[in-house]
Short mmCIF file of C-alpha atoms in Angstrom, two decimals:
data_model
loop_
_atom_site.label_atom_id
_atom_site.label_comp_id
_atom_site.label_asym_id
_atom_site.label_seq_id
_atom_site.Cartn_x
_atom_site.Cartn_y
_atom_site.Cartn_z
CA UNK X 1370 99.72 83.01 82.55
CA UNK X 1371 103.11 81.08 81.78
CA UNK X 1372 104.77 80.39 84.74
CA UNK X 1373 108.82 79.51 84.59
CA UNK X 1374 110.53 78.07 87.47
CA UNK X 1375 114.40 76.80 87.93
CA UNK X 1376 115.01 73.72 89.81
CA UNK X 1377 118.62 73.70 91.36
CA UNK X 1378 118.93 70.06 93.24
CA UNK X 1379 121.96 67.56 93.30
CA UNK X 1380 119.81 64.48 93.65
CA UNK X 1381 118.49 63.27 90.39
CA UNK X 1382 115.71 61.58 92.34
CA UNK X 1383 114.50 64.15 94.03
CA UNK X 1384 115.31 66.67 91.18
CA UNK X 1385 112.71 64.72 88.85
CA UNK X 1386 109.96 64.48 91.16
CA UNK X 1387 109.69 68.08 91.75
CA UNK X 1388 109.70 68.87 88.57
CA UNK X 1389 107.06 66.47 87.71
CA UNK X 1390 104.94 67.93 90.17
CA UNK X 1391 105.03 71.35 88.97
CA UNK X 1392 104.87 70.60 85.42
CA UNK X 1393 101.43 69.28 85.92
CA UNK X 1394 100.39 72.44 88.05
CA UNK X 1395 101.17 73.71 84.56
CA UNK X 1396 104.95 75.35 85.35
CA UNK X 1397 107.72 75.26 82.71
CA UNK X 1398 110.66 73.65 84.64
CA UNK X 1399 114.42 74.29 84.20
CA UNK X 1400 116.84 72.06 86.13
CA UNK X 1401 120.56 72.14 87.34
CA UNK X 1402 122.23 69.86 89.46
CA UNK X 1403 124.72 72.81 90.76
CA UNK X 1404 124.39 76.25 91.84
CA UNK X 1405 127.19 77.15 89.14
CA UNK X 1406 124.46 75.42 85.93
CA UNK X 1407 121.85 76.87 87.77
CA UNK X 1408 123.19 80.78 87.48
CA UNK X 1409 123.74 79.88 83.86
CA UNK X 1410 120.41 79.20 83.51
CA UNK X 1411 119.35 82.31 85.50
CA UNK X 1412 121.77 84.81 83.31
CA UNK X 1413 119.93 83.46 80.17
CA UNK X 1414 116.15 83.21 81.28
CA UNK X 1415 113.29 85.00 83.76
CA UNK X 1416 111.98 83.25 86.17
CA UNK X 1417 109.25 83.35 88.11
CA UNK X 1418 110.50 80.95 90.92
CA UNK X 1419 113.29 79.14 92.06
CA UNK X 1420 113.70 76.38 94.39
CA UNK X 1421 117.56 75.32 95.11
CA UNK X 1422 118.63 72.91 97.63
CA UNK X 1423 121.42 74.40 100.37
CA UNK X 1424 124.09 71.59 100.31
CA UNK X 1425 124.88 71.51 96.59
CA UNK X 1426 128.86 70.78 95.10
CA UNK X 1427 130.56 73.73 95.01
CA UNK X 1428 128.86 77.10 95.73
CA UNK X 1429 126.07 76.67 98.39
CA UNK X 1430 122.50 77.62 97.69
CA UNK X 1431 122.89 80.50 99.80
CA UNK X 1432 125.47 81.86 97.90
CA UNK X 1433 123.24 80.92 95.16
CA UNK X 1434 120.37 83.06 96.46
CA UNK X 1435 122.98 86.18 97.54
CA UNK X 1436 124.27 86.19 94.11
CA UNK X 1437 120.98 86.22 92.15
CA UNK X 1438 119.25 88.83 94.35
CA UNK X 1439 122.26 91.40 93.74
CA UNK X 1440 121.07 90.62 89.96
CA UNK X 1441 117.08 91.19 90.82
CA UNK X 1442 116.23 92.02 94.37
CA UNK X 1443 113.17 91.05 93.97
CA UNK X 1444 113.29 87.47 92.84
CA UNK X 1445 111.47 84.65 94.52
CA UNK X 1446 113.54 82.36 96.01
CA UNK X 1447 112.77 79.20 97.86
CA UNK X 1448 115.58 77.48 99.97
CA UNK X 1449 114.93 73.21 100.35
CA UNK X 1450 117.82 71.57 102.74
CA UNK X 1451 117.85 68.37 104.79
CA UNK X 1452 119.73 69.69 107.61
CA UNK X 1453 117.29 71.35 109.51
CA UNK X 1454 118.81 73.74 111.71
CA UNK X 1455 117.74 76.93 112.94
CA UNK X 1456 121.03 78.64 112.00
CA UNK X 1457 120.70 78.06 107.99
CA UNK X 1458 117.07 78.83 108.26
CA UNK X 1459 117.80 82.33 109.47
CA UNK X 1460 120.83 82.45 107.62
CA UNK X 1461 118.54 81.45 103.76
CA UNK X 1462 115.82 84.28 105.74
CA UNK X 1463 118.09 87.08 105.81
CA UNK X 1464 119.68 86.63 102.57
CA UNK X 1465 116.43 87.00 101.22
CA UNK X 1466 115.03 83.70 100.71
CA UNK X 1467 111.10 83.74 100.37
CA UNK X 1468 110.91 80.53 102.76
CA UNK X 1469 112.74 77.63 103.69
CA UNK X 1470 111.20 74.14 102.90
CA UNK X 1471 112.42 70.54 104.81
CA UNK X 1472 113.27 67.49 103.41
CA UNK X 1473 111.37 64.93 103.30
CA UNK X 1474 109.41 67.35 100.50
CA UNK X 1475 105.64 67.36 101.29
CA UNK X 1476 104.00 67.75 97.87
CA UNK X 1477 100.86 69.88 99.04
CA UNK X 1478 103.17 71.91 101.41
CA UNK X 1479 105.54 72.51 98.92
CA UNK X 1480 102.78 73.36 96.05
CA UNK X 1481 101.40 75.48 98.67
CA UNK X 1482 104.43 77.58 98.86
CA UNK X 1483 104.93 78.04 95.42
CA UNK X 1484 101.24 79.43 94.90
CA UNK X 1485 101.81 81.85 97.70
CA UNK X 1486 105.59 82.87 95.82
CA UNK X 1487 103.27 83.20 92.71
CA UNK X 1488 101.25 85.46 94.52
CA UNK X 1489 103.58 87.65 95.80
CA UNK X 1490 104.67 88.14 92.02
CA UNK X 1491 102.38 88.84 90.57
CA UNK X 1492 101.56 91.71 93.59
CA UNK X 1493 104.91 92.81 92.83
CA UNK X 1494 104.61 93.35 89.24
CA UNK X 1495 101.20 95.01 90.15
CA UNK X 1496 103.28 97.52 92.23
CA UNK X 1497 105.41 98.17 89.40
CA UNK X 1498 102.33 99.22 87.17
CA UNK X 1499 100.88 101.03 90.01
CA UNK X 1500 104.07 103.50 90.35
CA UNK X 1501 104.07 104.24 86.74
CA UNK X 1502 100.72 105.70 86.67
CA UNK X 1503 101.49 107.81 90.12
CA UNK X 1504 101.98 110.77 88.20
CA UNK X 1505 99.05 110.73 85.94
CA UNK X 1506 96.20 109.18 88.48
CA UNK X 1507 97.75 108.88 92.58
CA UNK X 1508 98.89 113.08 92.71
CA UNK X 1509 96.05 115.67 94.08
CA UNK X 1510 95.75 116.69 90.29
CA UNK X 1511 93.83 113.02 89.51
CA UNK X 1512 90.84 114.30 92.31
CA UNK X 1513 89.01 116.03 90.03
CA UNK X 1514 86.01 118.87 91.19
CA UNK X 1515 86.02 122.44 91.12
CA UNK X 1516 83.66 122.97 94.22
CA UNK X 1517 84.66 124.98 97.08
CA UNK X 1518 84.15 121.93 99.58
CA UNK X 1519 86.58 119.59 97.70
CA UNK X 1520 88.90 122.02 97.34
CA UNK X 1521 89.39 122.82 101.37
CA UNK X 1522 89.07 118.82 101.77
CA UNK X 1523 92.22 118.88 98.97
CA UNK X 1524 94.37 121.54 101.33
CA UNK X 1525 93.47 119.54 104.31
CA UNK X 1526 95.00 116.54 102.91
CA UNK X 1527 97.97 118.14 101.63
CA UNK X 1528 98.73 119.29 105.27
CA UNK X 1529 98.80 116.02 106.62
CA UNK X 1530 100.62 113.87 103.74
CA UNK X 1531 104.46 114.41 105.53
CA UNK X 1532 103.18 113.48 109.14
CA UNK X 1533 102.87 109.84 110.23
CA UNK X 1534 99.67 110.36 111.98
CA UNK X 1535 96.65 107.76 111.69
CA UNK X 1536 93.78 109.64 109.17
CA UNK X 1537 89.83 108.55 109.57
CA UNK X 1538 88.00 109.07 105.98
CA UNK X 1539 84.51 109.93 106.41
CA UNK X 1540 81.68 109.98 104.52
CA UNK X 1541 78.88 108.18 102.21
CA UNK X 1542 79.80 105.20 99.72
CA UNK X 1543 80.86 106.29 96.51
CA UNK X 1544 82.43 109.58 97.66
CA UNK X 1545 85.81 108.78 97.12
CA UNK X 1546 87.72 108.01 100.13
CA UNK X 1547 89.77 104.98 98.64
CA UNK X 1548 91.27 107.46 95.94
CA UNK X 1549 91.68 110.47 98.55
CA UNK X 1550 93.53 107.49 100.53
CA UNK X 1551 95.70 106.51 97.58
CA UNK X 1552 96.80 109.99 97.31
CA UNK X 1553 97.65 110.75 100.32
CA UNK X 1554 99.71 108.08 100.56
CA UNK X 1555 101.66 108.34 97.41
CA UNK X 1556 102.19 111.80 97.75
CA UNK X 1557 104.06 111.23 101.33
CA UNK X 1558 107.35 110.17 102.04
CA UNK X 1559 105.63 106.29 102.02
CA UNK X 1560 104.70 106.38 98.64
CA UNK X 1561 107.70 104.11 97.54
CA UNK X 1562 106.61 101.33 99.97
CA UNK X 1563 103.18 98.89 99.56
CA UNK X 1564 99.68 100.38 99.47
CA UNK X 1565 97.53 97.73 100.68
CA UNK X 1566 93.74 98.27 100.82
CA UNK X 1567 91.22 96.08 102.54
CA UNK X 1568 87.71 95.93 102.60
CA UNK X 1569 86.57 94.45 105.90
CA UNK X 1570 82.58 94.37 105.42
CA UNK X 1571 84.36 92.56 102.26
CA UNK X 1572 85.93 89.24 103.30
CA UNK X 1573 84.07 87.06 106.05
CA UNK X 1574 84.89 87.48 109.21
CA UNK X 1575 86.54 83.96 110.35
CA UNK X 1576 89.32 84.94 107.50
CA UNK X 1577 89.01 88.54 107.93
CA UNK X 1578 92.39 87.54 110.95
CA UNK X 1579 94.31 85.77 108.72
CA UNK X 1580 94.27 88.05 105.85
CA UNK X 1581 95.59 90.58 108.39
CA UNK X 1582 97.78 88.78 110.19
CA UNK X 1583 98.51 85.73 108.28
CA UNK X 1584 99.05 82.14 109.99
CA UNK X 1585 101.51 79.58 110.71
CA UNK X 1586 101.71 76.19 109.19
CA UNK X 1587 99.27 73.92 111.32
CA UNK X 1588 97.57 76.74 112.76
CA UNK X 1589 93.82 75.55 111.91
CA UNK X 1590 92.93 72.85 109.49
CA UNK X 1591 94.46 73.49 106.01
CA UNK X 1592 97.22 75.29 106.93
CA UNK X 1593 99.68 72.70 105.20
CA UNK X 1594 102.58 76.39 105.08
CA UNK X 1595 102.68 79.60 106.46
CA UNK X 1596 101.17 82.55 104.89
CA UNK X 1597 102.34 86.11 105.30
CA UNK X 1598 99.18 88.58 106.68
CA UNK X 1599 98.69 91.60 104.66
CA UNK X 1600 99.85 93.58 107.71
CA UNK X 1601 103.15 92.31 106.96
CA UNK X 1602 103.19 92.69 103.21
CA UNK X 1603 102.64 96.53 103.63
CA UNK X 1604 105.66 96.96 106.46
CA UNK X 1605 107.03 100.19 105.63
CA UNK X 1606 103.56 101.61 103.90
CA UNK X 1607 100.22 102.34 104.35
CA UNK X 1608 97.05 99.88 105.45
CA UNK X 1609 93.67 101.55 104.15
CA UNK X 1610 90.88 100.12 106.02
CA UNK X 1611 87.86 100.37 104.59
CA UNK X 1612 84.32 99.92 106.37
CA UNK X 1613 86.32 99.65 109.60
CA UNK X 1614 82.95 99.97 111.09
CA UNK X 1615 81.79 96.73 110.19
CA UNK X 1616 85.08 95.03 112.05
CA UNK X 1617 83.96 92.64 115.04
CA UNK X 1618 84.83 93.90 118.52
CA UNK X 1619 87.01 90.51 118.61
CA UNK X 1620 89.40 92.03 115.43
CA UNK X 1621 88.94 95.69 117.27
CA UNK X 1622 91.24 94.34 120.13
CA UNK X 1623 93.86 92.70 117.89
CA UNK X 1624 94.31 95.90 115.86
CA UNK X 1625 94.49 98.16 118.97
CA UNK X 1626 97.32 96.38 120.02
CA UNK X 1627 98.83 96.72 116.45
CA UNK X 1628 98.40 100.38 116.52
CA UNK X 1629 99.96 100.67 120.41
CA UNK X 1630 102.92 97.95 119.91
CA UNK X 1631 103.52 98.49 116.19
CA UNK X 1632 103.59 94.62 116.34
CA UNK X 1633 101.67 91.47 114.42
CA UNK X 1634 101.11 88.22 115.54
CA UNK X 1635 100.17 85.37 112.76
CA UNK X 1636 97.53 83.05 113.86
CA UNK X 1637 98.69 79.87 115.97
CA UNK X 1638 101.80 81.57 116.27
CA UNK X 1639 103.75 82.58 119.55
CA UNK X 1640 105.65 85.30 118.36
CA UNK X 1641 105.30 88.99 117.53
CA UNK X 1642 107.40 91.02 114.53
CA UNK X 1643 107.60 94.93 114.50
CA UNK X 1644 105.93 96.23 111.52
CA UNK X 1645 105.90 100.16 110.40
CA UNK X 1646 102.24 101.38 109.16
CA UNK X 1647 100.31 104.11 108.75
CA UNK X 1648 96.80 103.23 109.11
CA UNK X 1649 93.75 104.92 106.94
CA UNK X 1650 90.59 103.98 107.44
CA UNK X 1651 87.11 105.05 105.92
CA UNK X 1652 83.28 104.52 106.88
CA UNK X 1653 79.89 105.61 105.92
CA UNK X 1654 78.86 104.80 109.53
CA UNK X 1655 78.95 106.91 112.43
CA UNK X 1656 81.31 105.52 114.53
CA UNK X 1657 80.73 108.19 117.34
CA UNK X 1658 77.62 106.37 117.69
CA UNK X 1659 78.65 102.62 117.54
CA UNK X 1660 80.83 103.84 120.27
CA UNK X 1661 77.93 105.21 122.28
CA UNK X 1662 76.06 101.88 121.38
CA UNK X 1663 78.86 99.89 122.21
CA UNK X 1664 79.71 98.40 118.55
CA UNK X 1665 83.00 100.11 118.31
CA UNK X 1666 85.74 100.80 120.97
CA UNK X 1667 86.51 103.58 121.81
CA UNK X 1668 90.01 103.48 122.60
CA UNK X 1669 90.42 102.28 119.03
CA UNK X 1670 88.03 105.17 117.79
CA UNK X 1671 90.42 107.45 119.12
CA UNK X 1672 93.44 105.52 117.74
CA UNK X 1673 92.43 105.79 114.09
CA UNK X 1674 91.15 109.20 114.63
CA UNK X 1675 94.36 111.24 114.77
CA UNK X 1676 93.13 113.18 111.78
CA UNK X 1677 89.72 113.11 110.25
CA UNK X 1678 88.36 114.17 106.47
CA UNK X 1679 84.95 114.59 105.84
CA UNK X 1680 84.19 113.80 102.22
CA UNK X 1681 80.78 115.43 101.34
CA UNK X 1682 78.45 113.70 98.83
CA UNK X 1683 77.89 114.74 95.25
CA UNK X 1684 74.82 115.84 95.94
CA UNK X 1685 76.53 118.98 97.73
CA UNK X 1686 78.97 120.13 95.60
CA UNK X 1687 77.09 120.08 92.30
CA UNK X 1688 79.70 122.36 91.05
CA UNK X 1689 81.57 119.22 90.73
CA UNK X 1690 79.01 117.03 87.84
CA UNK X 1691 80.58 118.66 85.04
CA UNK X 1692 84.60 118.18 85.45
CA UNK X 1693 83.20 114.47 86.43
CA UNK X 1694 81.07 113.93 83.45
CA UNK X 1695 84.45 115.71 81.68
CA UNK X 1696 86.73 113.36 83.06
CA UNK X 1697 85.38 110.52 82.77
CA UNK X 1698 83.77 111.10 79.36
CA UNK X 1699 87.39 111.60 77.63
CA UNK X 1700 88.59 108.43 79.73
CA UNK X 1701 85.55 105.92 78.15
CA UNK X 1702 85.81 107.23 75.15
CA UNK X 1703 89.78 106.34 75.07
CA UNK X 1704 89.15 103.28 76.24
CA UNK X 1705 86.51 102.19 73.91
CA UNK X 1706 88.74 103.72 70.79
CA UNK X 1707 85.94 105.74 70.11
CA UNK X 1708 85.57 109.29 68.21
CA UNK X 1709 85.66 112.23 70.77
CA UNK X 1710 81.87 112.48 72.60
CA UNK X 1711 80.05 114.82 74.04
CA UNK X 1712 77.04 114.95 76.63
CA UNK X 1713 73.48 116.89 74.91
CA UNK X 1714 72.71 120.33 77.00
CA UNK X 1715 69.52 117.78 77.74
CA UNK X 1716 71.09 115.04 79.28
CA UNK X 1717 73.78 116.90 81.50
CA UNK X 1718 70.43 119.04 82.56
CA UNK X 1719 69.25 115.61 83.83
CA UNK X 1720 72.26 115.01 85.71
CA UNK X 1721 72.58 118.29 87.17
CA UNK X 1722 69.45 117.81 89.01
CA UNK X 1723 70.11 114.26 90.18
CA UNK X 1724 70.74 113.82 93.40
CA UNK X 1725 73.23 111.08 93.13
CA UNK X 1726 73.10 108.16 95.67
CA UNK X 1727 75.82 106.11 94.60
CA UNK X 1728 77.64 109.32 94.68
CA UNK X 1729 80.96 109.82 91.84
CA UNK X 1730 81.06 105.83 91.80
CA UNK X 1731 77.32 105.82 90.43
CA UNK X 1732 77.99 108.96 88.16
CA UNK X 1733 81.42 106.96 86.64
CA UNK X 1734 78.89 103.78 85.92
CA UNK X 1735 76.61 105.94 84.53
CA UNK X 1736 78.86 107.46 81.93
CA UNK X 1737 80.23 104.40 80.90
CA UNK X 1738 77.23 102.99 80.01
CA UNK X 1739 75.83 106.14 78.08
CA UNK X 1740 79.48 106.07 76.22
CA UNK X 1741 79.04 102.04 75.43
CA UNK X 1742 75.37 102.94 74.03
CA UNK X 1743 75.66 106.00 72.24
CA UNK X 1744 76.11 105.01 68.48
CA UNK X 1745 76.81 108.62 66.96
CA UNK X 1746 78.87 110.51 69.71
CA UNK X 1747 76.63 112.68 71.75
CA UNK X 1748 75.08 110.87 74.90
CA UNK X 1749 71.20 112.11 75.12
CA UNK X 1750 68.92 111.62 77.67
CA UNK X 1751 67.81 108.62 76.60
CA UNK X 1752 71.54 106.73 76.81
CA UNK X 1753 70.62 107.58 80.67
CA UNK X 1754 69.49 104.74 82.88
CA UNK X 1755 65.57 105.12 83.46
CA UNK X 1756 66.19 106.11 86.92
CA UNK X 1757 68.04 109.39 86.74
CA UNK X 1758 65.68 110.18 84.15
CA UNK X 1759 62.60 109.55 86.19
CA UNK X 1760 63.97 111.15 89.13
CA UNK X 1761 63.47 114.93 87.92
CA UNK X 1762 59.94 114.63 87.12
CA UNK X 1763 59.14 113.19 90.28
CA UNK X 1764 61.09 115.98 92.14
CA UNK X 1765 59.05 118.16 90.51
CA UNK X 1766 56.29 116.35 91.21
CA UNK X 1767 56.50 116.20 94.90
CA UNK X 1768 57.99 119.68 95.33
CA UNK X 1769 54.85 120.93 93.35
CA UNK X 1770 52.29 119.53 95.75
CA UNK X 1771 52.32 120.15 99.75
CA UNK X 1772 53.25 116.53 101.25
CA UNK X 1773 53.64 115.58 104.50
CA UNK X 1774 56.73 113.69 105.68
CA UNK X 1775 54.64 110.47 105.66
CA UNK X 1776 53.49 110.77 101.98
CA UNK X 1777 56.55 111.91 100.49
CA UNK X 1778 58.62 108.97 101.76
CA UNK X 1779 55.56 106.70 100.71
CA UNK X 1780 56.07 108.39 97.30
CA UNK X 1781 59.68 107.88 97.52
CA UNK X 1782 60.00 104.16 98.13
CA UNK X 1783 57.34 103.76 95.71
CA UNK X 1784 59.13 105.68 93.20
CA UNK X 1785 62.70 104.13 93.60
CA UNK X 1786 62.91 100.90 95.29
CA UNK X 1787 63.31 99.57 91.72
CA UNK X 1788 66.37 101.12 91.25
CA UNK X 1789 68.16 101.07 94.92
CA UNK X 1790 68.73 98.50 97.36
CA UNK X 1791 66.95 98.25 100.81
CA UNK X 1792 70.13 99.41 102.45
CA UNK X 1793 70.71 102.38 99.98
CA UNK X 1794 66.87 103.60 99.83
CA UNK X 1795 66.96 103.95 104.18
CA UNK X 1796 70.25 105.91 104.11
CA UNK X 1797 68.65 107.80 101.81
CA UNK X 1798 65.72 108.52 103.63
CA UNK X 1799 68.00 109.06 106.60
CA UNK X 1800 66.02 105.87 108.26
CA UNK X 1801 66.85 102.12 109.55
CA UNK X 1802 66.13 99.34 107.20
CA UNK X 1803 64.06 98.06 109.95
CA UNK X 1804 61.93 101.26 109.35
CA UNK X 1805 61.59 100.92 106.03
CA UNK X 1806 60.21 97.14 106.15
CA UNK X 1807 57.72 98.36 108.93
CA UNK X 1808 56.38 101.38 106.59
CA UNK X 1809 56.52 98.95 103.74
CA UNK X 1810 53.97 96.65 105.44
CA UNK X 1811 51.71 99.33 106.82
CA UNK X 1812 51.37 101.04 103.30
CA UNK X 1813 50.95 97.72 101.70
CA UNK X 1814 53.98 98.19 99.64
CA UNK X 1815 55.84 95.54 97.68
CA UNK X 1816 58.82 94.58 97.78
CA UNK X 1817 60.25 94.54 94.44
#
């Protein structure tokens, strides 16, 4: 990506080796040695950063920074000064400087800043994008399912978009509760402001904090700068918190007090800010158990459960395969500039019958697949993953016969622990994974 920054500093010196720094981290670098060349510079070009000293001739860099963001709020803007003094610090803060930066200049502190700045661009232009598809994929029309069940989950939802109240998402992987999240929250009054999701069975738990809450400079080794926590980048929004279940009791207590005091504190830091969120958060867990158990607190439990939807699994609301095959049939087929496609009265028989696992996510991998293989337009049985297809005969199979418990989940693992992982084949089976390596070794079974 080409990356343009402006360089506004009255010392030649100083002015050159910044800019030789960031042309080898691969920036193009315009310079001015006033604030008055430097808005020149910024009437005629875009820029992805710029850095400008305080004490400049003439106008002042704050002036500088005022002027520009009347221009383009959302410009990044990094104030450098000598005079360190808390006054101009808050002063460059408030007028809407990213962050402030002392002299002497710290090369990795200052590169350090500019990659975060980057950041934050390019999540703002992401923004942008997002809001012009609201209309088309983030409204209640983009959940797509004629089945009685989704429908009274859809009038649930719509109830509670206006109100401010913390939502729980329930239900299996693959349901949809990240889209049914998205909605919600861009069909409320917040849907303006930052939707930031997080996956915390996602990111490892010694940086699961400091994504949250962010850190100040010196805080642990590496932190050359401060970093803004993604609690803070969604102030005024919604946080979606996905497999909350799998958060450590440790990050439980931190969040509670988020949720009570409406308040973060970055790590090595001293201070608190106010932040305004709406939490969602989603898990395929039972957290009424890990409660019981003691994995989960329960005052947070309660905290996040204002509201609760239960998202049932495709397997349920069957009524629901064809729209989905529909859907996202005509979207593959756009995106892969092919001729219109349809599914054979064969293959959507297969899928019918399925019982889906992976839930819509496996069904939307599954179609994209069958629309990348199919050479003549119709998707047959055999553009379906062996799997699915194997799955109906050995319903019929087992169904056909009297089985006990015992040899029909023998006959299951057998039949499918090519095609699922250990964790997916015991939810399946409604067991532990535990219990599925113990009836692995007693039936002599393999793992494959």
């Amino acid at each position: 990506m080409s990356k343009n920054m402006l360089l506004v500093e009255d010392e030649e010196a100083l002015r050159e080796s910044v800019k030789r720094i960031f042309v080898k981290e691969g920036f193009s670098v315009d310079t001015a040695d006033s604030a008055e060349k430097g808005l020149a510079l910024y009437e005629a070009n875009a820029y992805d950063v710029i850095i400008s000293d305080i004490i400049l001739p003439g106008m002042d860099g704050i002036e500088m920074l005022t002027k520009v963001r009347e221009q383009s709020p959302d410009q990044i803007f990094i104030i450098v000064t000598a005079y360190a003094s808390l006054d101009s610090a808050v002063k460059a803060l408030r007028a809407g400087a990213y962050d402030y930066i002392m002299k002497p200049i710290i090369h990795e502190e200052i590169k350090q800043v500019v990659r975060n700045a980057i950041r934050q661009k390019l999540l703002q232009t992401e923004n942008v994008l997002l809001k012009r598809e609201l209309g088309e994929e983030h409204d209640f029309s983009g959940v797509i399912g004629e089945s009685a069940a989704l429908k009274s989950i859809i009038n649930e939802a719509q109830r509670i978009v206006n109100t401010k109240s913390n939502i729980l998402l329930l239900g299996e992987t693959g349901t949809g509760k990240e889209l049914f999240a998205r909605v919600i929250h861009h069909s409320g009054p917040r849907g303006p402001m930052p939707f930031v999701p997080i996956n915390c069975s996602a990111i490892p738990e010694n940086l699961l904090e400091t994504e949250l809450f962010g850190h100040v400079r010196g805080a642990f080794t590496g932190a050359v700068t401060s970093k803004k926590g993604l609690l803070e980048e969604a102030d005024g929004g919604t946080v979606f918190l996905d497999e909350i279940g799998d958060m450590s009791l440790a990050l439980q207590v931190k969040l509670l007090r988020v949720l009570e005091d409406h308040a973060i504190r970055p790590v090595g830091s001293t201070k608190s800010g106010k932040v305004d969120l709406r939490f969602i958060t989603a898990t395929n867990k039972d957290l009424q158990e890990a409660v019981r158990s003691g994995a989960f607190r329960e005052d947070l439990y309660y905290r996040i459960n204002v509201m609760s939807l239960h998202i049932p699994p495709l397997r349920e609301r069957k009524e629901d395969i064809r729209p989905l095959v529909a859907h996202y049939l005509s979207k593959y087929t756009r995106e892969m500039g092919k001729q219109s496609m349809e599914v054979s009265p064969e293959a959507l028989a297969i899928m019918l019958d399925y019982q889906w696992p992976g839930n819509v996510r496996e069904l939307q991998n599954v179609i994209e697949r069958a629309a990348l293989i199919s050479d003549d337009g119709v998707i047959r049985p055999e553009h379906l993953p062996e799997g699915i297809r194997a799955a109906g005969s050995f319903q019929h199979q087992v169904f056909d016969r009297k089985l006990t418990i015992e040899d029909y989940t023998k006959a299951f693992i057998q039949q499918y622990q090519g095609q699922f992982n250990e964790k997916q084949l015991a939810e399946m089976l409604g067991i532990t994974r535990k219990s599925l390596w113990e009836k692995r070794k007693k039936w002599g079974i393999a793992r494959e």
